[in-house]
């Protein structure tokens, strides 16, 4: 269905810079995120939603679409994040290509950059549709302003169409998803839903309920620095110890050599001198056991090297980041089925449930007691200048939210 207010709303949102900042020591990480959230909050108030408020501790704008049925329906929630990724987001100038022919290159503004179907074959799927991109110097911010605009448009539609029967629906607009810190502040009790969905995914038909399990570690290596002339048998070069550690890991289990369901160790930072070296890694695995054995391997290599070089030369700091939500969602398959049924009812026959080689806010929320798969929002080429979205995909996402609301109420009646 067409929702006339969706495009102007989306264009208004993407023009507001709401980039998060992983180096900030405040929460939410930037004031501009909060300023943007206030724009959404004002709109929710004007549309007449209930219980519209900003939960300061959680940095979340929360609102309710009240139930319009006289039976009990499990409270369902939808979430979208308000920050954008770590890429220039100042002065976003959205560019609209109507009735795209499915084969031409789309120039981004007057820059040397193009959306080229030879490079980005997904574009071919959108022949005849409306492509919204940025203009070469910035990202678009469709991740996740697609989700933001879809949720507000969905709420507006339900309030204007009381003939559509639904239970209580809670909406949440969260900060700092892109830097991975937003979800840990989330206030599950105040949000008040029994289950929820983030609306922050790719094109129509994508349904995410499997993610990596993730850990992170850092090595601090203390060397022994003596003059190279008399170093024999005395110098311990911290850089070399770091190289030894890296070489002891399975060399084919790195991001650039893995895909599908394979996990990896990823060396993200390596800096140092003879005296001291610092290494930072992330570990990813779809299986929880797999994550644990990778962590054990790291501990084992550190222990071996400490034995070899003597003392407590390598200090290891390791912590878990999030777990594969599939393990937990397997206990709540009815909420996956609800999404699947809504997708099909909205004409998507092929549902892509490939696990995400990453995490979502839902990976953390699911383990905080709010089961939370991720729905498609129409995002393409996220996180850079080639980002785009498709108006028809966004309309379809709103269709799905409405259908899920109806189905959830129908099921509770039986
Ligand atoms: Zn996102």
Short mmCIF file of C-alpha atoms and ligand atoms in Angstrom, two decimals:
data_model
loop_
_atom_site.label_atom_id
_atom_site.label_comp_id
_atom_site.label_asym_id
_atom_site.label_seq_id
_atom_site.Cartn_x
_atom_site.Cartn_y
_atom_site.Cartn_z
CA UNK A 1 0.00 0.00 0.00
CA UNK A 2 1.07 3.60 -0.51
CA UNK A 3 1.49 5.78 2.57
CA UNK A 4 1.74 9.40 1.37
CA UNK A 5 3.25 10.72 4.61
CA UNK A 6 6.12 8.22 4.67
CA UNK A 7 8.45 9.80 2.09
CA UNK A 8 8.29 13.40 3.38
CA UNK A 9 8.76 12.08 6.92
CA UNK A 10 11.77 10.01 5.91
CA UNK A 11 13.33 12.95 4.01
CA UNK A 12 12.85 15.18 7.03
CA UNK A 13 14.54 12.61 9.30
CA UNK A 14 17.58 11.92 7.13
CA UNK A 15 18.38 15.63 6.94
CA UNK A 16 18.88 15.67 10.72
CA UNK A 17 22.40 14.65 11.74
CA UNK A 18 22.08 12.08 14.54
CA UNK A 19 25.39 10.26 14.31
CA UNK A 20 26.57 8.48 17.47
CA UNK A 21 30.15 8.63 18.73
CA UNK A 22 31.93 5.59 20.13
CA UNK A 23 34.58 7.76 21.80
CA UNK A 24 32.14 9.85 23.81
CA UNK A 25 31.87 9.28 27.54
CA UNK A 26 28.23 10.30 27.85
CA UNK A 27 24.96 8.45 27.24
CA UNK A 28 23.41 8.77 24.74
CA UNK A 29 26.76 9.33 23.13
CA UNK A 30 25.79 12.57 21.36
CA UNK A 31 23.34 15.40 22.06
CA UNK A 32 22.34 15.42 18.37
CA UNK A 33 20.81 11.97 18.79
CA UNK A 34 18.67 13.29 21.63
CA UNK A 35 17.69 16.36 19.59
CA UNK A 36 16.56 14.07 16.79
CA UNK A 37 14.65 11.86 19.23
CA UNK A 38 12.81 14.99 20.43
CA UNK A 39 11.67 15.66 16.86
CA UNK A 40 10.19 12.15 16.74
CA UNK A 41 8.67 12.55 20.19
CA UNK A 42 6.92 15.79 19.24
CA UNK A 43 5.50 14.10 16.16
CA UNK A 44 4.20 11.16 18.22
CA UNK A 45 2.49 13.62 20.57
CA UNK A 46 0.93 15.54 17.69
CA UNK A 47 -0.36 12.30 16.17
CA UNK A 48 -2.10 11.54 19.46
CA UNK A 49 -0.24 8.48 20.68
CA UNK A 50 -0.54 7.58 24.37
CA UNK A 51 2.06 7.52 27.12
CA UNK A 52 4.58 9.40 24.96
CA UNK A 53 7.69 9.99 27.07
CA UNK A 54 11.45 10.09 27.05
CA UNK A 55 12.97 7.55 29.41
CA UNK A 56 16.13 9.41 30.34
CA UNK A 57 17.96 6.47 31.90
CA UNK A 58 17.39 4.35 28.81
CA UNK A 59 17.77 7.25 26.38
CA UNK A 60 14.62 5.97 24.69
CA UNK A 61 11.48 7.64 23.38
CA UNK A 62 8.55 5.38 24.22
CA UNK A 63 4.94 5.61 23.00
CA UNK A 64 1.83 3.47 22.96
CA UNK A 65 -0.85 2.70 20.42
CA UNK A 66 -3.70 1.68 22.74
CA UNK A 67 -5.62 -1.54 22.17
CA UNK A 68 -8.97 -1.22 20.40
CA UNK A 69 -10.30 -4.69 21.24
CA UNK A 70 -12.05 -6.00 24.35
CA UNK A 71 -9.99 -9.15 24.77
CA UNK A 72 -6.48 -9.62 26.16
CA UNK A 73 -3.73 -9.48 23.59
CA UNK A 74 -0.04 -10.00 24.48
CA UNK A 75 1.63 -6.58 24.29
CA UNK A 76 3.82 -6.36 21.20
CA UNK A 77 6.61 -3.86 20.70
CA UNK A 78 8.49 -2.38 17.75
CA UNK A 79 11.87 -0.69 18.02
CA UNK A 80 14.02 1.42 15.73
CA UNK A 81 17.29 3.15 16.47
CA UNK A 82 17.90 6.86 16.06
CA UNK A 83 21.66 7.08 15.56
CA UNK A 84 23.49 6.66 12.26
CA UNK A 85 26.78 4.93 11.51
CA UNK A 86 30.33 6.24 11.69
CA UNK A 87 30.40 8.11 8.37
CA UNK A 88 29.88 11.73 7.39
CA UNK A 89 26.27 12.58 8.19
CA UNK A 90 26.39 16.38 8.13
CA UNK A 91 24.21 18.07 5.53
CA UNK A 92 22.66 14.92 4.01
CA UNK A 93 21.03 15.79 0.67
CA UNK A 94 18.71 12.92 -0.24
CA UNK A 95 18.36 12.25 -3.95
CA UNK A 96 15.29 10.58 -5.45
CA UNK A 97 15.31 8.49 -8.61
CA UNK A 98 11.74 7.67 -9.63
CA UNK A 99 10.82 4.72 -11.82
CA UNK A 100 14.38 3.37 -11.84
CA UNK A 101 15.10 1.39 -15.02
CA UNK A 102 16.98 -1.40 -13.23
CA UNK A 103 20.16 -1.08 -15.29
CA UNK A 104 21.53 2.49 -15.35
CA UNK A 105 24.16 3.82 -13.02
CA UNK A 106 22.85 6.46 -10.64
CA UNK A 107 25.30 9.31 -10.08
CA UNK A 108 25.49 10.44 -6.48
CA UNK A 109 25.15 14.22 -6.62
CA UNK A 110 27.87 15.64 -8.85
CA UNK A 111 30.56 13.41 -7.33
CA UNK A 112 32.61 10.66 -8.97
CA UNK A 113 30.53 8.05 -7.13
CA UNK A 114 27.74 5.99 -8.69
CA UNK A 115 25.24 3.40 -7.61
CA UNK A 116 26.12 0.83 -10.23
CA UNK A 117 24.03 -2.34 -10.64
CA UNK A 118 27.20 -4.13 -11.83
CA UNK A 119 28.69 -3.48 -8.38
CA UNK A 120 25.45 -3.57 -6.37
CA UNK A 121 23.28 -6.19 -8.12
CA UNK A 122 20.40 -5.74 -5.65
CA UNK A 123 19.54 -2.57 -7.59
CA UNK A 124 18.22 -4.73 -10.44
CA UNK A 125 15.46 -6.00 -8.16
CA UNK A 126 14.06 -2.50 -7.90
CA UNK A 127 13.22 -1.84 -11.52
CA UNK A 128 10.27 0.53 -11.77
CA UNK A 129 10.63 1.61 -8.15
CA UNK A 130 11.78 4.75 -6.36
CA UNK A 131 15.40 4.77 -5.22
CA UNK A 132 16.42 7.18 -2.46
CA UNK A 133 20.15 7.71 -2.06
CA UNK A 134 22.47 10.34 -0.65
CA UNK A 135 24.50 12.58 -2.93
CA UNK A 136 28.03 11.24 -2.65
CA UNK A 137 29.53 13.06 0.32
CA UNK A 138 27.50 11.57 3.14
CA UNK A 139 25.66 8.44 4.12
CA UNK A 140 21.89 8.45 3.73
CA UNK A 141 21.01 7.36 7.26
CA UNK A 142 18.33 4.93 6.13
CA UNK A 143 19.88 2.72 8.79
CA UNK A 144 17.76 3.18 10.75
CA UNK A 145 15.72 6.20 9.72
CA UNK A 146 13.81 3.79 7.50
CA UNK A 147 12.70 2.09 10.71
CA UNK A 148 11.97 5.39 12.47
CA UNK A 149 9.81 6.70 9.62
CA UNK A 150 8.04 3.35 9.21
CA UNK A 151 7.12 3.12 12.90
CA UNK A 152 5.70 6.65 13.02
CA UNK A 153 3.79 6.14 9.77
CA UNK A 154 2.47 2.81 11.04
CA UNK A 155 1.23 4.46 14.26
CA UNK A 156 -0.40 7.27 12.29
CA UNK A 157 -2.19 4.76 10.07
CA UNK A 158 -3.52 2.63 12.94
CA UNK A 159 -4.82 5.70 14.77
CA UNK A 160 -6.61 6.86 11.61
CA UNK A 161 -8.05 3.39 10.90
CA UNK A 162 -9.84 2.10 14.00
CA UNK A 163 -11.46 -0.61 11.85
CA UNK A 164 -8.12 -2.44 12.05
CA UNK A 165 -8.29 -4.43 15.26
CA UNK A 166 -5.18 -4.75 17.41
CA UNK A 167 -3.95 -5.06 20.99
CA UNK A 168 -1.65 -2.67 22.85
CA UNK A 169 1.43 -1.83 20.81
CA UNK A 170 4.50 -0.16 22.31
CA UNK A 171 7.00 1.77 20.22
CA UNK A 172 10.58 2.54 21.19
CA UNK A 173 13.14 4.83 19.56
CA UNK A 174 16.57 3.98 20.90
CA UNK A 175 20.06 5.55 20.80
CA UNK A 176 23.58 4.28 20.14
CA UNK A 177 22.84 1.06 18.25
CA UNK A 178 25.73 1.60 15.86
CA UNK A 179 28.26 1.72 18.69
CA UNK A 180 26.71 -1.30 20.40
CA UNK A 181 26.00 0.39 23.72
CA UNK A 182 22.36 1.48 23.43
CA UNK A 183 20.61 -1.79 24.21
CA UNK A 184 22.36 -2.37 27.53
CA UNK A 185 20.60 0.71 28.94
CA UNK A 186 17.18 -0.36 27.64
CA UNK A 187 14.36 -0.34 30.20
CA UNK A 188 12.45 -3.55 29.50
CA UNK A 189 9.95 -2.91 32.33
CA UNK A 190 9.06 0.63 31.20
CA UNK A 191 8.77 -0.50 27.61
CA UNK A 192 6.24 -3.01 28.84
CA UNK A 193 6.03 -5.36 25.86
CA UNK A 194 6.08 -9.14 26.11
CA UNK A 195 8.04 -9.44 22.88
CA UNK A 196 9.29 -7.01 20.29
CA UNK A 197 10.91 -6.61 16.89
CA UNK A 198 13.62 -4.26 15.82
CA UNK A 199 12.75 -2.75 12.43
CA UNK A 200 16.27 -2.36 11.10
CA UNK A 201 16.88 -4.85 8.32
CA UNK A 202 17.58 -5.11 4.64
CA UNK A 203 15.12 -5.47 1.76
CA UNK A 204 11.66 -7.09 1.75
CA UNK A 205 11.61 -10.75 2.82
CA UNK A 206 14.61 -10.60 5.16
CA UNK A 207 13.86 -11.85 8.66
CA UNK A 208 16.70 -12.00 11.17
CA UNK A 209 16.52 -14.16 14.23
CA UNK A 210 20.01 -15.67 14.26
CA UNK A 211 23.13 -13.65 15.01
CA UNK A 212 26.70 -14.29 16.00
CA UNK A 213 27.70 -14.91 19.59
CA UNK A 214 30.42 -12.42 20.32
CA UNK A 215 33.35 -11.79 22.62
CA UNK A 216 36.19 -9.31 22.62
CA UNK A 217 39.69 -9.42 24.10
CA UNK A 218 42.78 -7.32 24.52
CA UNK A 219 46.37 -8.31 25.15
CA UNK A 220 48.79 -6.10 26.98
CA UNK A 221 52.35 -7.38 26.49
CA UNK A 222 55.25 -6.20 28.59
CA UNK A 223 58.63 -6.69 26.90
CA UNK A 224 62.18 -6.30 28.16
CA UNK A 225 63.96 -3.47 26.34
CA UNK A 226 67.76 -3.54 26.42
CA UNK A 227 70.27 -2.04 24.00
CA UNK A 228 70.28 -4.12 20.79
CA UNK A 229 74.10 -4.41 21.01
CA UNK A 230 73.89 -6.51 24.16
CA UNK A 231 70.40 -7.90 23.70
CA UNK A 232 71.27 -11.54 23.18
CA UNK A 233 69.43 -13.73 25.63
CA UNK A 234 67.99 -10.70 27.42
CA UNK A 235 65.70 -8.68 25.21
CA UNK A 236 62.08 -9.71 24.95
CA UNK A 237 60.53 -7.79 22.09
CA UNK A 238 56.87 -7.20 22.96
CA UNK A 239 56.05 -6.76 19.27
CA UNK A 240 57.47 -10.22 18.51
CA UNK A 241 55.44 -11.77 21.33
CA UNK A 242 52.36 -10.20 19.77
CA UNK A 243 53.29 -11.66 16.38
CA UNK A 244 53.77 -15.07 18.00
CA UNK A 245 50.31 -14.84 19.51
CA UNK A 246 48.71 -13.86 16.20
CA UNK A 247 50.55 -16.67 14.40
CA UNK A 248 49.32 -19.24 16.92
CA UNK A 249 45.68 -18.55 15.98
CA UNK A 250 44.09 -20.56 13.13
CA UNK A 251 45.17 -18.51 10.11
CA UNK A 252 42.17 -19.36 7.94
CA UNK A 253 39.62 -18.31 10.57
CA UNK A 254 39.61 -14.59 9.85
CA UNK A 255 36.82 -12.39 8.45
CA UNK A 256 38.40 -12.15 5.01
CA UNK A 257 38.46 -15.95 4.63
CA UNK A 258 35.12 -16.95 6.15
CA UNK A 259 31.44 -16.64 5.28
CA UNK A 260 28.10 -18.33 5.85
CA UNK A 261 28.04 -20.01 9.24
CA UNK A 262 31.82 -19.90 9.86
CA UNK A 263 33.20 -17.97 12.81
CA UNK A 264 36.48 -16.08 13.16
CA UNK A 265 39.13 -14.30 15.21
CA UNK A 266 39.63 -10.73 14.04
CA UNK A 267 42.73 -8.71 14.91
CA UNK A 268 41.50 -5.13 14.91
CA UNK A 269 44.34 -3.21 16.45
CA UNK A 270 48.05 -3.89 16.94
CA UNK A 271 50.36 -1.20 18.22
CA UNK A 272 53.53 -1.27 20.21
CA UNK A 273 57.19 -0.86 20.86
CA UNK A 274 59.86 -3.28 22.04
CA UNK A 275 58.87 -2.38 25.58
CA UNK A 276 55.11 -2.77 25.31
CA UNK A 277 52.55 -3.97 22.78
CA UNK A 278 48.78 -3.89 22.65
CA UNK A 279 46.51 -6.12 20.54
CA UNK A 280 42.72 -6.00 20.29
CA UNK A 281 40.53 -8.73 18.84
CA UNK A 282 36.94 -9.71 18.41
CA UNK A 283 35.75 -13.33 18.33
CA UNK A 284 32.60 -14.42 16.50
CA UNK A 285 30.85 -17.79 16.30
CA UNK A 286 27.24 -18.81 15.67
CA UNK A 287 27.46 -21.63 18.22
CA UNK A 288 27.77 -20.82 21.88
CA UNK A 289 30.07 -23.87 22.35
CA UNK A 290 32.14 -22.61 19.46
CA UNK A 291 32.54 -19.23 21.12
CA UNK A 292 33.62 -20.89 24.36
CA UNK A 293 36.22 -23.09 22.65
CA UNK A 294 37.62 -20.05 20.83
CA UNK A 295 37.93 -18.27 24.17
CA UNK A 296 39.65 -21.35 25.63
CA UNK A 297 42.11 -21.40 22.75
CA UNK A 298 43.03 -17.75 23.41
CA UNK A 299 43.62 -18.50 27.09
CA UNK A 300 45.72 -21.53 26.18
CA UNK A 301 47.96 -19.61 23.77
CA UNK A 302 48.45 -16.85 26.33
CA UNK A 303 49.38 -19.44 28.99
CA UNK A 304 51.84 -21.14 26.61
CA UNK A 305 53.51 -17.86 25.65
CA UNK A 306 53.72 -16.74 29.27
CA UNK A 307 55.47 -20.01 30.01
CA UNK A 308 57.80 -19.56 27.07
CA UNK A 309 58.72 -15.94 27.83
CA UNK A 310 58.44 -16.21 31.58
CA UNK A 311 56.19 -14.55 34.12
CA UNK A 312 53.00 -12.67 33.59
CA UNK A 313 54.26 -11.01 30.44
CA UNK A 314 50.96 -11.13 28.57
CA UNK A 315 47.92 -9.78 30.35
CA UNK A 316 44.62 -10.92 28.86
CA UNK A 317 41.32 -9.06 29.26
CA UNK A 318 38.38 -10.87 27.67
CA UNK A 319 34.65 -10.28 27.88
CA UNK A 320 31.44 -11.42 26.19
CA UNK A 321 29.51 -8.92 24.08
CA UNK A 322 26.30 -10.68 23.04
CA UNK A 323 24.95 -14.14 22.23
CA UNK A 324 23.18 -15.69 19.28
CA UNK A 325 19.55 -14.82 19.85
CA UNK A 326 18.46 -17.97 18.00
CA UNK A 327 19.29 -20.10 21.07
CA UNK A 328 16.84 -18.08 23.14
CA UNK A 329 14.26 -17.42 20.41
CA UNK A 330 13.96 -21.17 19.82
CA UNK A 331 11.80 -21.09 22.97
CA UNK A 332 9.52 -18.45 21.42
CA UNK A 333 8.99 -19.66 17.87
CA UNK A 334 5.44 -18.25 17.83
CA UNK A 335 6.88 -14.75 17.46
CA UNK A 336 8.96 -15.82 14.46
CA UNK A 337 5.85 -17.45 13.00
CA UNK A 338 3.89 -14.25 13.48
CA UNK A 339 6.43 -12.39 11.35
CA UNK A 340 6.58 -15.15 8.74
CA UNK A 341 2.79 -15.23 8.41
CA UNK A 342 2.65 -11.44 8.05
CA UNK A 343 5.37 -11.46 5.38
CA UNK A 344 3.45 -14.08 3.39
CA UNK A 345 0.16 -12.25 3.81
CA UNK A 346 1.88 -9.17 2.38
CA UNK A 347 2.96 -11.07 -0.71
CA UNK A 348 6.51 -12.14 0.15
CA UNK A 349 6.73 -15.78 -0.77
CA UNK A 350 10.48 -16.11 -0.26
CA UNK A 351 11.59 -15.36 3.28
CA UNK A 352 15.34 -15.08 3.80
CA UNK A 353 16.25 -16.20 7.32
CA UNK A 354 20.04 -16.47 6.88
CA UNK A 355 21.73 -15.64 10.17
CA UNK A 356 23.29 -12.19 10.45
CA UNK A 357 27.09 -12.13 10.51
CA UNK A 358 26.89 -9.53 13.22
CA UNK A 359 24.65 -8.58 16.10
CA UNK A 360 21.55 -6.49 16.49
CA UNK A 361 20.13 -4.64 19.47
CA UNK A 362 17.82 -7.65 19.64
CA UNK A 363 20.74 -9.95 20.45
CA UNK A 364 21.15 -8.13 23.75
CA UNK A 365 17.47 -7.42 24.38
CA UNK A 366 16.53 -11.07 23.87
CA UNK A 367 18.87 -12.03 26.71
CA UNK A 368 17.50 -9.16 28.83
CA UNK A 369 14.07 -10.83 28.75
CA UNK A 370 12.58 -9.15 25.67
CA UNK A 371 12.60 -11.68 22.79
CA UNK A 372 13.41 -9.51 19.79
CA UNK A 373 13.98 -10.66 16.19
CA UNK A 374 14.69 -8.11 13.44
CA UNK A 375 12.35 -7.23 10.58
CA UNK A 376 13.28 -5.78 7.20
CA UNK A 377 13.17 -2.01 6.87
CA UNK A 378 14.38 -1.54 3.28
CA UNK A 379 18.00 -0.66 4.01
CA UNK A 380 20.61 -1.30 1.32
CA UNK A 381 24.41 -0.81 1.36
CA UNK A 382 24.35 0.39 4.94
CA UNK A 383 27.00 2.57 6.58
CA UNK A 384 28.51 4.57 3.75
CA UNK A 385 28.07 6.85 0.76
CA UNK A 386 26.48 4.05 -1.32
CA UNK A 387 23.62 3.61 1.09
CA UNK A 388 20.14 3.72 -0.45
CA UNK A 389 16.61 2.65 0.24
CA UNK A 390 13.56 1.98 -1.88
CA UNK A 391 10.27 3.73 -1.20
CA UNK A 392 8.24 0.64 -2.11
CA UNK A 393 10.26 -1.47 0.37
CA UNK A 394 9.42 1.01 3.11
CA UNK A 395 5.72 0.93 2.24
CA UNK A 396 5.89 -2.85 2.38
CA UNK A 397 7.49 -2.70 5.83
CA UNK A 398 4.53 -0.63 7.07
CA UNK A 399 2.16 -3.19 5.52
CA UNK A 400 3.91 -5.89 7.56
CA UNK A 401 3.69 -3.95 10.84
CA UNK A 402 -0.05 -3.47 10.34
CA UNK A 403 -0.56 -7.12 9.41
CA UNK A 404 1.41 -8.32 12.43
CA UNK A 405 -0.74 -6.16 14.71
CA UNK A 406 -3.89 -7.70 13.26
CA UNK A 407 -2.62 -11.28 13.39
CA UNK A 408 -1.41 -10.90 16.96
CA UNK A 409 -4.89 -9.79 18.06
CA UNK A 410 -6.65 -12.50 16.04
CA UNK A 411 -4.49 -15.21 17.58
CA UNK A 412 -5.21 -14.05 21.11
CA UNK A 413 -8.94 -14.23 20.48
CA UNK A 414 -8.97 -17.94 19.72
ZN1 LIG B 1 20.76 -0.32 12.08
#
